[in-house]
Amino acid sequence: MSPSLSQTEISIASARRIALAAQGFSQARPTGRIDKRHLARVIDSVGLIQIDSVNVLVRSQEMPLFSRLGNHPRTLIPNATEASELFEYWCHEASHLPVSMHPLVRWRMEEARKGTMWPGLTRIAKAKPQLVAEIRDRIYNDGPIVAGDVRTRKGPKGSWWDWDEGKAVLEYLFWTGEITARRRPNDFARVYHAPHHVLPEAVLNAPTPKESDARKSLLLLAARSVGIGTAGDLVDYHRQKPTVAKPLISELVATGELEQVRVERWREPAYMVPSAAQPRSVSARALVSPFDSLVWCRPRIERLFDFHYRIEIYVPAPKRIYGYYVLPFLMGERIVARVDLKADRHTSELVVPGAFSEAGVDVKVVAAELLLELQEMATWLGLASIRIEKNGDVATRMAVQNRRR
């Protein structure tokens, strides 16, 4: 690549490899003991892990680690949270973030206080200041609570301790940063804590950067994680406002912290950090959650991989094309298939309702590689066997291969 990246066109194949490397897919999966160092490696690549409650296969926040590390202890994220290395906040959607990012999202906490992000919560908080103070003091003085705990005074709808108002106040305090939360393992409920009880003192006492500086830092982190992307890609990664963030991208280009390039067939300019890895090849094999940062931005995935992706959880069953919980299957440098999956915990089976190839792939090879990945997933989830239903060309081929084993 020439020194003048602004004059350079990068091929779509190179852009794909840059993006995969940035997301941690160019590194081989570890073969030995997997521990918190490997979690740190993944977090360093992806920046944050989206939290979602869908549990048809496994809670989605667990999948990015499996996609990049393979079979690993499922306690890595809970342990890191307990060790105050990760915290939950809204920074794409609800996400696990490294605690070092706390100062970078304080401007968003301030927006919540002003009511520019969640005006409904702010209205309730302003209407019930005593309730806000009471709940905050209870958490600070007595320790963590869940939403159900604020129903200590049952009464008609609209009363102080009505469920809706109590939950709204908890969420208001959470979004404003006055309290924080961890997830209860048995039912995934938020458990609300005082920040100084669970977050490092050094983090809470760290200076709060100017909003524009924090936003620029987030854009740089986004650029590191996407590898190469349009302004829209960078803005989407932490859900910033385009009108505010795009001028900051120009400033980062002017200072040399970002480089503007052209990508083959992309209509808009692209941006990357000067140190972005540019591997000659990528040999990945991974099932990717619908909520993985690799595929968050659907238009970007279509541009990069020629892969049109729609999650069909909310589509009525008769209208679904591929299935309820469909994961892209990454093999090498391409997304080669989409796989409908669920874990049947009663029968201890990893169930494959369907698996479908993308155009131009060798179905026999894809089926063989996918079967290996499913076997590793079943082991990781503690499931005894794999049940493959014959919906889709890859599933049909895998069913044959699985019987021969």
PDB file of N, CA, C and O in Angstrom, residues 29 57-58 63 66 70-72 74 287 341-345 348-352 370-387 402:
ATOM      1  N   ARG A  29      -7.260 -19.981  16.870  1.00  0.00           N
ATOM      2  CA  ARG A  29      -7.829 -20.231  18.188  1.00  0.00           C
ATOM      3  C   ARG A  29      -6.780 -20.869  19.099  1.00  0.00           C
ATOM      4  O   ARG A  29      -5.959 -21.668  18.636  1.00  0.00           O
ATOM      5  N   LEU A  57     -30.252 -20.698  21.738  1.00  0.00           N
ATOM      6  CA  LEU A  57     -29.015 -21.466  21.588  1.00  0.00           C
ATOM      7  C   LEU A  57     -28.148 -21.285  22.825  1.00  0.00           C
ATOM      8  O   LEU A  57     -27.820 -22.236  23.535  1.00  0.00           O
ATOM      9  N   VAL A  58     -27.758 -20.052  23.077  1.00  0.00           N
ATOM     10  CA  VAL A  58     -26.976 -19.646  24.235  1.00  0.00           C
ATOM     11  C   VAL A  58     -27.143 -18.135  24.306  1.00  0.00           C
ATOM     12  O   VAL A  58     -27.438 -17.506  23.289  1.00  0.00           O
ATOM     13  N   MET A  63     -21.489 -15.866  22.635  1.00  0.00           N
ATOM     14  CA  MET A  63     -21.071 -16.347  21.317  1.00  0.00           C
ATOM     15  C   MET A  63     -19.818 -15.687  20.748  1.00  0.00           C
ATOM     16  O   MET A  63     -19.012 -16.351  20.108  1.00  0.00           O
ATOM     17  N   PHE A  66     -16.911 -17.701  21.830  1.00  0.00           N
ATOM     18  CA  PHE A  66     -16.816 -18.996  21.154  1.00  0.00           C
ATOM     19  C   PHE A  66     -16.369 -18.820  19.703  1.00  0.00           C
ATOM     20  O   PHE A  66     -15.552 -19.597  19.200  1.00  0.00           O
ATOM     21  N   GLY A  70     -13.242 -20.637  20.383  1.00  0.00           N
ATOM     22  CA  GLY A  70     -13.678 -22.024  20.428  1.00  0.00           C
ATOM     23  C   GLY A  70     -14.102 -22.400  21.835  1.00  0.00           C
ATOM     24  O   GLY A  70     -14.544 -21.563  22.623  1.00  0.00           O
ATOM     25  N   ASN A  71     -13.988 -23.682  22.158  1.00  0.00           N
ATOM     26  CA  ASN A  71     -14.405 -24.197  23.462  1.00  0.00           C
ATOM     27  C   ASN A  71     -13.606 -23.516  24.573  1.00  0.00           C
ATOM     28  O   ASN A  71     -12.384 -23.582  24.600  1.00  0.00           O
ATOM     29  N   HIS A  72     -14.322 -22.858  25.484  1.00  0.00           N
ATOM     30  CA  HIS A  72     -13.659 -22.091  26.537  1.00  0.00           C
ATOM     31  C   HIS A  72     -14.540 -22.088  27.784  1.00  0.00           C
ATOM     32  O   HIS A  72     -15.746 -22.400  27.698  1.00  0.00           O
ATOM     33  N   ARG A  74     -17.154 -20.961  30.258  1.00  0.00           N
ATOM     34  CA  ARG A  74     -18.256 -20.017  30.095  1.00  0.00           C
ATOM     35  C   ARG A  74     -18.334 -19.016  31.243  1.00  0.00           C
ATOM     36  O   ARG A  74     -19.226 -18.161  31.259  1.00  0.00           O
ATOM     37  N   LEU A 287     -19.014 -19.827  13.582  1.00  0.00           N
ATOM     38  CA  LEU A 287     -20.423 -19.462  13.597  1.00  0.00           C
ATOM     39  C   LEU A 287     -20.543 -18.138  14.343  1.00  0.00           C
ATOM     40  O   LEU A 287     -19.948 -17.975  15.411  1.00  0.00           O
ATOM     41  N   LEU A 341     -30.046 -22.697  14.428  1.00  0.00           N
ATOM     42  CA  LEU A 341     -29.580 -23.523  15.538  1.00  0.00           C
ATOM     43  C   LEU A 341     -30.432 -23.324  16.774  1.00  0.00           C
ATOM     44  O   LEU A 341     -30.979 -22.238  17.002  1.00  0.00           O
ATOM     45  N   LYS A 342     -30.494 -24.380  17.580  1.00  0.00           N
ATOM     46  CA  LYS A 342     -31.060 -24.257  18.923  1.00  0.00           C
ATOM     47  C   LYS A 342     -30.478 -25.359  19.799  1.00  0.00           C
ATOM     48  O   LYS A 342     -30.040 -26.407  19.310  1.00  0.00           O
ATOM     49  N   ALA A 343     -30.456 -25.104  21.086  1.00  0.00           N
ATOM     50  CA  ALA A 343     -29.996 -26.089  22.056  1.00  0.00           C
ATOM     51  C   ALA A 343     -31.217 -26.686  22.743  1.00  0.00           C
ATOM     52  O   ALA A 343     -31.976 -25.959  23.391  1.00  0.00           O
ATOM     53  N   ASP A 344     -31.409 -27.986  22.588  1.00  0.00           N
ATOM     54  CA  ASP A 344     -32.481 -28.677  23.301  1.00  0.00           C
ATOM     55  C   ASP A 344     -31.872 -29.244  24.580  1.00  0.00           C
ATOM     56  O   ASP A 344     -31.223 -30.294  24.574  1.00  0.00           O
ATOM     57  N   ARG A 345     -32.059 -28.520  25.666  1.00  0.00           N
ATOM     58  CA  ARG A 345     -31.400 -28.902  26.918  1.00  0.00           C
ATOM     59  C   ARG A 345     -32.060 -30.100  27.579  1.00  0.00           C
ATOM     60  O   ARG A 345     -31.446 -30.778  28.393  1.00  0.00           O
ATOM     61  N   SER A 348     -30.500 -32.920  25.564  1.00  0.00           N
ATOM     62  CA  SER A 348     -29.052 -32.714  25.459  1.00  0.00           C
ATOM     63  C   SER A 348     -28.585 -32.815  24.008  1.00  0.00           C
ATOM     64  O   SER A 348     -27.581 -33.455  23.695  1.00  0.00           O
ATOM     65  N   GLU A 349     -29.319 -32.121  23.130  1.00  0.00           N
ATOM     66  CA  GLU A 349     -28.978 -32.122  21.707  1.00  0.00           C
ATOM     67  C   GLU A 349     -28.745 -30.703  21.204  1.00  0.00           C
ATOM     68  O   GLU A 349     -29.469 -29.772  21.580  1.00  0.00           O
ATOM     69  N   LEU A 350     -27.764 -30.552  20.337  1.00  0.00           N
ATOM     70  CA  LEU A 350     -27.613 -29.350  19.528  1.00  0.00           C
ATOM     71  C   LEU A 350     -28.399 -29.605  18.253  1.00  0.00           C
ATOM     72  O   LEU A 350     -28.046 -30.496  17.469  1.00  0.00           O
ATOM     73  N   VAL A 351     -29.476 -28.856  18.073  1.00  0.00           N
ATOM     74  CA  VAL A 351     -30.397 -29.120  16.962  1.00  0.00           C
ATOM     75  C   VAL A 351     -30.108 -28.151  15.826  1.00  0.00           C
ATOM     76  O   VAL A 351     -29.944 -26.941  16.041  1.00  0.00           O
ATOM     77  N   VAL A 352     -30.051 -28.696  14.616  1.00  0.00           N
ATOM     78  CA  VAL A 352     -29.837 -27.898  13.402  1.00  0.00           C
ATOM     79  C   VAL A 352     -31.106 -28.005  12.559  1.00  0.00           C
ATOM     80  O   VAL A 352     -31.226 -28.901  11.717  1.00  0.00           O
ATOM     81  N   LEU A 370     -18.484 -27.142   8.713  1.00  0.00           N
ATOM     82  CA  LEU A 370     -19.548 -26.752   9.632  1.00  0.00           C
ATOM     83  C   LEU A 370     -19.799 -27.853  10.660  1.00  0.00           C
ATOM     84  O   LEU A 370     -20.020 -27.573  11.855  1.00  0.00           O
ATOM     85  N   LEU A 371     -19.756 -29.093  10.247  1.00  0.00           N
ATOM     86  CA  LEU A 371     -19.963 -30.193  11.181  1.00  0.00           C
ATOM     87  C   LEU A 371     -18.892 -30.200  12.265  1.00  0.00           C
ATOM     88  O   LEU A 371     -19.191 -30.421  13.450  1.00  0.00           O
ATOM     89  N   LEU A 372     -17.647 -29.910  11.900  1.00  0.00           N
ATOM     90  CA  LEU A 372     -16.582 -29.811  12.896  1.00  0.00           C
ATOM     91  C   LEU A 372     -16.873 -28.685  13.891  1.00  0.00           C
ATOM     92  O   LEU A 372     -16.670 -28.839  15.104  1.00  0.00           O
ATOM     93  N   GLU A 373     -17.350 -27.565  13.375  1.00  0.00           N
ATOM     94  CA  GLU A 373     -17.659 -26.430  14.247  1.00  0.00           C
ATOM     95  C   GLU A 373     -18.828 -26.761  15.180  1.00  0.00           C
ATOM     96  O   GLU A 373     -18.815 -26.402  16.363  1.00  0.00           O
ATOM     97  N   LEU A 374     -19.809 -27.460  14.675  1.00  0.00           N
ATOM     98  CA  LEU A 374     -20.950 -27.835  15.503  1.00  0.00           C
ATOM     99  C   LEU A 374     -20.552 -28.830  16.588  1.00  0.00           C
ATOM    100  O   LEU A 374     -21.066 -28.779  17.713  1.00  0.00           O
ATOM    101  N   GLN A 375     -19.640 -29.709  16.266  1.00  0.00           N
ATOM    102  CA  GLN A 375     -19.163 -30.661  17.272  1.00  0.00           C
ATOM    103  C   GLN A 375     -18.443 -29.935  18.404  1.00  0.00           C
ATOM    104  O   GLN A 375     -18.627 -30.255  19.586  1.00  0.00           O
ATOM    105  N   GLU A 376     -17.645 -28.930  18.043  1.00  0.00           N
ATOM    106  CA  GLU A 376     -16.972 -28.155  19.083  1.00  0.00           C
ATOM    107  C   GLU A 376     -17.985 -27.363  19.903  1.00  0.00           C
ATOM    108  O   GLU A 376     -17.864 -27.249  21.130  1.00  0.00           O
ATOM    109  N   MET A 377     -18.997 -26.830  19.241  1.00  0.00           N
ATOM    110  CA  MET A 377     -20.026 -26.076  19.959  1.00  0.00           C
ATOM    111  C   MET A 377     -20.794 -26.980  20.922  1.00  0.00           C
ATOM    112  O   MET A 377     -21.072 -26.593  22.067  1.00  0.00           O
ATOM    113  N   ALA A 378     -21.148 -28.175  20.473  1.00  0.00           N
ATOM    114  CA  ALA A 378     -21.876 -29.095  21.346  1.00  0.00           C
ATOM    115  C   ALA A 378     -21.050 -29.427  22.584  1.00  0.00           C
ATOM    116  O   ALA A 378     -21.579 -29.469  23.702  1.00  0.00           O
ATOM    117  N   THR A 379     -19.767 -29.644  22.400  1.00  0.00           N
ATOM    118  CA  THR A 379     -18.887 -29.903  23.544  1.00  0.00           C
ATOM    119  C   THR A 379     -18.864 -28.718  24.478  1.00  0.00           C
ATOM    120  O   THR A 379     -18.963 -28.863  25.707  1.00  0.00           O
ATOM    121  N   TRP A 380     -18.734 -27.523  23.925  1.00  0.00           N
ATOM    122  CA  TRP A 380     -18.691 -26.289  24.715  1.00  0.00           C
ATOM    123  C   TRP A 380     -19.967 -26.111  25.540  1.00  0.00           C
ATOM    124  O   TRP A 380     -19.921 -25.721  26.713  1.00  0.00           O
ATOM    125  N   LEU A 381     -21.111 -26.441  24.951  1.00  0.00           N
ATOM    126  CA  LEU A 381     -22.391 -26.260  25.623  1.00  0.00           C
ATOM    127  C   LEU A 381     -22.764 -27.454  26.498  1.00  0.00           C
ATOM    128  O   LEU A 381     -23.811 -27.430  27.154  1.00  0.00           O
ATOM    129  N   GLY A 382     -21.941 -28.486  26.495  1.00  0.00           N
ATOM    130  CA  GLY A 382     -22.231 -29.665  27.310  1.00  0.00           C
ATOM    131  C   GLY A 382     -23.385 -30.482  26.787  1.00  0.00           C
ATOM    132  O   GLY A 382     -24.091 -31.154  27.556  1.00  0.00           O
ATOM    133  N   LEU A 383     -23.595 -30.473  25.469  1.00  0.00           N
ATOM    134  CA  LEU A 383     -24.657 -31.247  24.842  1.00  0.00           C
ATOM    135  C   LEU A 383     -24.091 -32.553  24.309  1.00  0.00           C
ATOM    136  O   LEU A 383     -22.981 -32.589  23.761  1.00  0.00           O
ATOM    137  N   ALA A 384     -24.869 -33.612  24.436  1.00  0.00           N
ATOM    138  CA  ALA A 384     -24.339 -34.948  24.161  1.00  0.00           C
ATOM    139  C   ALA A 384     -24.283 -35.286  22.674  1.00  0.00           C
ATOM    140  O   ALA A 384     -23.457 -36.100  22.256  1.00  0.00           O
ATOM    141  N   SER A 385     -25.160 -34.672  21.876  1.00  0.00           N
ATOM    142  CA  SER A 385     -25.213 -35.068  20.469  1.00  0.00           C
ATOM    143  C   SER A 385     -25.731 -33.928  19.605  1.00  0.00           C
ATOM    144  O   SER A 385     -26.198 -32.899  20.108  1.00  0.00           O
ATOM    145  N   ILE A 386     -25.661 -34.151  18.292  1.00  0.00           N
ATOM    146  CA  ILE A 386     -26.138 -33.175  17.308  1.00  0.00           C
ATOM    147  C   ILE A 386     -27.274 -33.822  16.517  1.00  0.00           C
ATOM    148  O   ILE A 386     -27.138 -34.956  16.034  1.00  0.00           O
ATOM    149  N   ARG A 387     -28.383 -33.118  16.387  1.00  0.00           N
ATOM    150  CA  ARG A 387     -29.499 -33.606  15.562  1.00  0.00           C
ATOM    151  C   ARG A 387     -29.656 -32.670  14.375  1.00  0.00           C
ATOM    152  O   ARG A 387     -29.920 -31.475  14.544  1.00  0.00           O
ATOM    153  N   ASN A 402     -22.742 -36.915   9.051  1.00  0.00           N
ATOM    154  CA  ASN A 402     -22.840 -37.203  10.478  1.00  0.00           C
ATOM    155  C   ASN A 402     -23.155 -38.689  10.713  1.00  0.00           C
ATOM    156  O   ASN A 402     -22.665 -39.273  11.680  1.00  0.00           O
TER     157      ASN A 402
END
